[in-house]
Coordinates of C-alpha atoms in Angstrom, one line a residue:
X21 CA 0.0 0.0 0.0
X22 CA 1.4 3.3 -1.0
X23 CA 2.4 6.3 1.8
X24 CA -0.6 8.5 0.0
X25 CA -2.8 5.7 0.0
X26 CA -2.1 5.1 3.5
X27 CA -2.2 8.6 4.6
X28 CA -5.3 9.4 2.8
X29 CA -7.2 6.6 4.8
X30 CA -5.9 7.4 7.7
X31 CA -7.1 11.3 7.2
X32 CA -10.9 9.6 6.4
X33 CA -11.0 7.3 8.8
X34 CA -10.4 9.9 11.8
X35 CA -13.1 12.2 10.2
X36 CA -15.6 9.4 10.0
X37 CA -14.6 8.8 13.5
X38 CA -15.3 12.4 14.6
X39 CA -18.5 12.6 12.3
X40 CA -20.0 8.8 13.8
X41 CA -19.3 10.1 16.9
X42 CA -20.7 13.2 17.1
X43 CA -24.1 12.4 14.7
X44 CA -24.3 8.6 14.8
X45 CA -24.4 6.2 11.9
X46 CA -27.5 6.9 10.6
X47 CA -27.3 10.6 10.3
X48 CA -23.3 10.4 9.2
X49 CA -23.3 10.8 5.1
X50 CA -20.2 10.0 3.0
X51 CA -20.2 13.2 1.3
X52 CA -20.2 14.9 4.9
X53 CA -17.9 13.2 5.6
X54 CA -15.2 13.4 2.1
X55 CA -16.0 17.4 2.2
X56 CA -14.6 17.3 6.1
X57 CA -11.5 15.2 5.1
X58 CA -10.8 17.4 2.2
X59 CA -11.0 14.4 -0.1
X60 CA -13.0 14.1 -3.3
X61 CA -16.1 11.9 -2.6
X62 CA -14.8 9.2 -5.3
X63 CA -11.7 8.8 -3.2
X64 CA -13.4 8.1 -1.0
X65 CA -15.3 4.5 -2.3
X66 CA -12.2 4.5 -4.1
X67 CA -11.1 3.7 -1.0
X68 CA -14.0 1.7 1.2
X69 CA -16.2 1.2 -1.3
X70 CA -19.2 1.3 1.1
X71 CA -20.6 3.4 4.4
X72 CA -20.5 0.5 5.8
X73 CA -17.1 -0.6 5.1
X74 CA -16.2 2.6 6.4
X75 CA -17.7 2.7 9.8
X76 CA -16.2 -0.8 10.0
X77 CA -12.7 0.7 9.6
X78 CA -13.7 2.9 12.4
X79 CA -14.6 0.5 14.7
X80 CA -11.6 -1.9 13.7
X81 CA -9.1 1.1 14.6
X82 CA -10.1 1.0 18.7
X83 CA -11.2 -2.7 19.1
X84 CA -8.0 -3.8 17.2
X85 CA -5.7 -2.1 19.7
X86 CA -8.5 -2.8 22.3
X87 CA -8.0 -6.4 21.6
X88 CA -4.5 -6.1 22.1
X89 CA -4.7 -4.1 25.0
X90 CA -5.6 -7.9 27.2
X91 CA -2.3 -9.4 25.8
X92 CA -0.2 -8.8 29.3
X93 CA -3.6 -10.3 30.7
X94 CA -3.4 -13.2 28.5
X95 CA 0.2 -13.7 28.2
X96 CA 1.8 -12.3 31.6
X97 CA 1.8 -14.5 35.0
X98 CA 2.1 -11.6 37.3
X99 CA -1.2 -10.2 38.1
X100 CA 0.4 -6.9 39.5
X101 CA 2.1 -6.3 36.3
X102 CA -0.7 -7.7 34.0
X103 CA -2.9 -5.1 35.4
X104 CA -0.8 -2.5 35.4
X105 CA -0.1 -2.9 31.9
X106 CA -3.8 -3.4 30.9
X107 CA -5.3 0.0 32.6
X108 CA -2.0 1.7 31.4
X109 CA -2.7 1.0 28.0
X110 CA -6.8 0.7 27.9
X111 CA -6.1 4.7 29.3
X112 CA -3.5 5.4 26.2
X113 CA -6.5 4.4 24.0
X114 CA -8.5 6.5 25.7
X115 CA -6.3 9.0 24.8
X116 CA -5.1 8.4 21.2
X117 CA -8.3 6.8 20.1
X118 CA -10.8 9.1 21.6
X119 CA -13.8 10.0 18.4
X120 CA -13.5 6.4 17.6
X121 CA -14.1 4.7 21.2
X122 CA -17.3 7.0 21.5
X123 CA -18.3 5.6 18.2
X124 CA -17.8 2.3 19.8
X125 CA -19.6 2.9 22.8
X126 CA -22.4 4.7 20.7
X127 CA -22.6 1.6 18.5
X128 CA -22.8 -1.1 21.8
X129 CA -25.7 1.4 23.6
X130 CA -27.8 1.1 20.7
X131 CA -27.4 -2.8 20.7
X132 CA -24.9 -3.3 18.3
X133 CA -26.9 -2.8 15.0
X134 CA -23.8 -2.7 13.2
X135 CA -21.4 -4.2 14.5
X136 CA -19.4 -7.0 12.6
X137 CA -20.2 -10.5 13.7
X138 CA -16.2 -11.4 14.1
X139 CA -15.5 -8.0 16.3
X140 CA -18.1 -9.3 18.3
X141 CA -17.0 -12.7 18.8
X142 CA -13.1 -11.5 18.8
X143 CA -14.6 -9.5 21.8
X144 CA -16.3 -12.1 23.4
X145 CA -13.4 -14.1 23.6
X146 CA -11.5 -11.7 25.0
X147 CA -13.6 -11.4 27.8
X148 CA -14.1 -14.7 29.0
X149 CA -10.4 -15.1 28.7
X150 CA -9.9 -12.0 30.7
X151 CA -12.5 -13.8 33.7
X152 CA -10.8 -17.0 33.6
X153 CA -7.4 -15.5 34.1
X154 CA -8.8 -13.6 36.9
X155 CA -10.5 -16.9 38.3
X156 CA -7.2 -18.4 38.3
X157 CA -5.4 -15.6 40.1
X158 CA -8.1 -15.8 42.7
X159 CA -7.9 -19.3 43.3
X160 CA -3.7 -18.9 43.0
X161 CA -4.7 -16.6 46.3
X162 CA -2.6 -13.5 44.0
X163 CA -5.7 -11.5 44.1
X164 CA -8.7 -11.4 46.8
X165 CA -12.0 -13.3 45.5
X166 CA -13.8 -10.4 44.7
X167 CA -16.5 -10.6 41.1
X168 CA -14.7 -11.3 38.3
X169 CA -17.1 -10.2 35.8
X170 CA -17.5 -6.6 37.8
X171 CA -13.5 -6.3 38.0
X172 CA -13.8 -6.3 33.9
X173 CA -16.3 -4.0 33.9
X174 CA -15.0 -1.6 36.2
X175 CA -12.0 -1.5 34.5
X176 CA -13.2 -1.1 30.9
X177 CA -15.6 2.1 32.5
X178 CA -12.8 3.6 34.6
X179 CA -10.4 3.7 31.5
X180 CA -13.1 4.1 28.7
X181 CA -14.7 6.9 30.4
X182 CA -11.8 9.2 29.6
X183 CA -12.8 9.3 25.9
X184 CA -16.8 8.7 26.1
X185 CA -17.4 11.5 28.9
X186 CA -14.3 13.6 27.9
X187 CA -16.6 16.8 27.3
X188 CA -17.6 16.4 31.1
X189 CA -14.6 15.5 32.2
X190 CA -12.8 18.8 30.7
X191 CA -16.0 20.8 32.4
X192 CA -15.8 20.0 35.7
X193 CA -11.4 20.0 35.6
X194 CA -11.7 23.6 34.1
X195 CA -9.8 22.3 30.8
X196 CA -10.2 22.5 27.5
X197 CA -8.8 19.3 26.8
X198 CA -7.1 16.7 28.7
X199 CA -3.0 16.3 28.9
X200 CA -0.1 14.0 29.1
X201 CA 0.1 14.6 33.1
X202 CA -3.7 14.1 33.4
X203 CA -3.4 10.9 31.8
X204 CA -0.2 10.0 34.3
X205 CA -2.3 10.6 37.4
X206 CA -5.6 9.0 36.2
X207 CA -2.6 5.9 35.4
X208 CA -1.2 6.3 38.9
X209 CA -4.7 6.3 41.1
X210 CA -6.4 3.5 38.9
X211 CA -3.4 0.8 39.0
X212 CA -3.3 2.0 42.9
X213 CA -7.1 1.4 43.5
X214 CA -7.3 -1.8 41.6
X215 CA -4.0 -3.5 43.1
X216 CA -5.1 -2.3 46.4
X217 CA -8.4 -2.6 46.4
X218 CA -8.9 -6.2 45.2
X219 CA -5.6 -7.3 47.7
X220 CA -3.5 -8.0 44.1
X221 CA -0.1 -9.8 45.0
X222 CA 2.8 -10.8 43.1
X223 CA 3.0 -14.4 41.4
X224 CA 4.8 -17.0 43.7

């Protein structure tokens, strides 16, 4: 793929993501969103060919690195450091990935309409992999028994919250957007809370 090509995407893609973010799928047109991107509206089904193809792009570029963001989960035997790796880099995403993980979280409120049977599944699997590695650390005696399933979730809303409710967020901290040592301290209290809270130790 050439550097243009690759640019050019890259330049749609994060309009559509501000675009499906702010107006939703339904009310997002192509043409809104080629004039926005400063590309001609051929280049752009040049390109994706579809709406559809389109918004799936979107959605690919948070859940792909959301995907990734359990490997240290998955991989590491350390709960301490698996968790600190996972909230560190679920809050980078936050960060780096912010139109597109509204769009995400605009698309699972709804019920998923449009969501791509394998991002779902790809999802899925993440998640009960995520619970059963937590199981095990509980019954290892590396973390106290607390929920599981409410661990995952408070994690994903304590991280993800930084992009969905940014607006808010930069409201009530006076700011008109959030910075590098924002994202350090909301880091630092979050690994804090969950490795004290739930009693995390270091693998024997």
């Amino acid at each position: 793929m050439s550097r243009i090509r690759t640019k050019n995407q890259g330049k749609i893609i994060e309009v559509a993501s501000q675009l499906f973010a702010e107006k939703g799928y339904a009310a997002t047109t192509t043409a809104e969103i080629a004039q926005r991107a400063e590309v001609p509206k051929p280049n752009l089904y040049y390109y994706f060919k579809t709406k559809d193809n389109l918004y799936r792009a979107v959605l690919e570029s948070v859940t792909q690195p959301l995907l990734e963001a359990s490997y240290p989960i998955e991989q590491l035997n350390d709960p301490r450091d698996a968790l600190t790796q996972y909230i560190r880099t679920k809050l980078r995403i936050s960060k780096e990935y912010a139109s597109a993980s509204k769009t995400f979280a605009a698309e699972v409120m709804a019920g998923a309409p449009h969501l791509p049977r394998d991002i779902a599944e790809a999802l899925m699997d993440q998640s009960t992999m995520i619970l059963n590695k937590f199981q095990y650390w509980i019954e290892k005696g590396w973390m106290e028994p607390v929920p599981p399933k409410h661990l995952m979730f408070m994690l994903w809303s304590s991280t993800q919250t930084y992009a969905d409710f940014n607006w808010q967020i930069c409201q009530v901290s006076g700011q008109y957007e959030l910075d590098d040592e924002d994202f350090e301290e909301a880091a630092e209290f979050l690994v804090n809370l969950v490795l004290k809270g739930c009693g995390v130790k270091h693998a024997d």
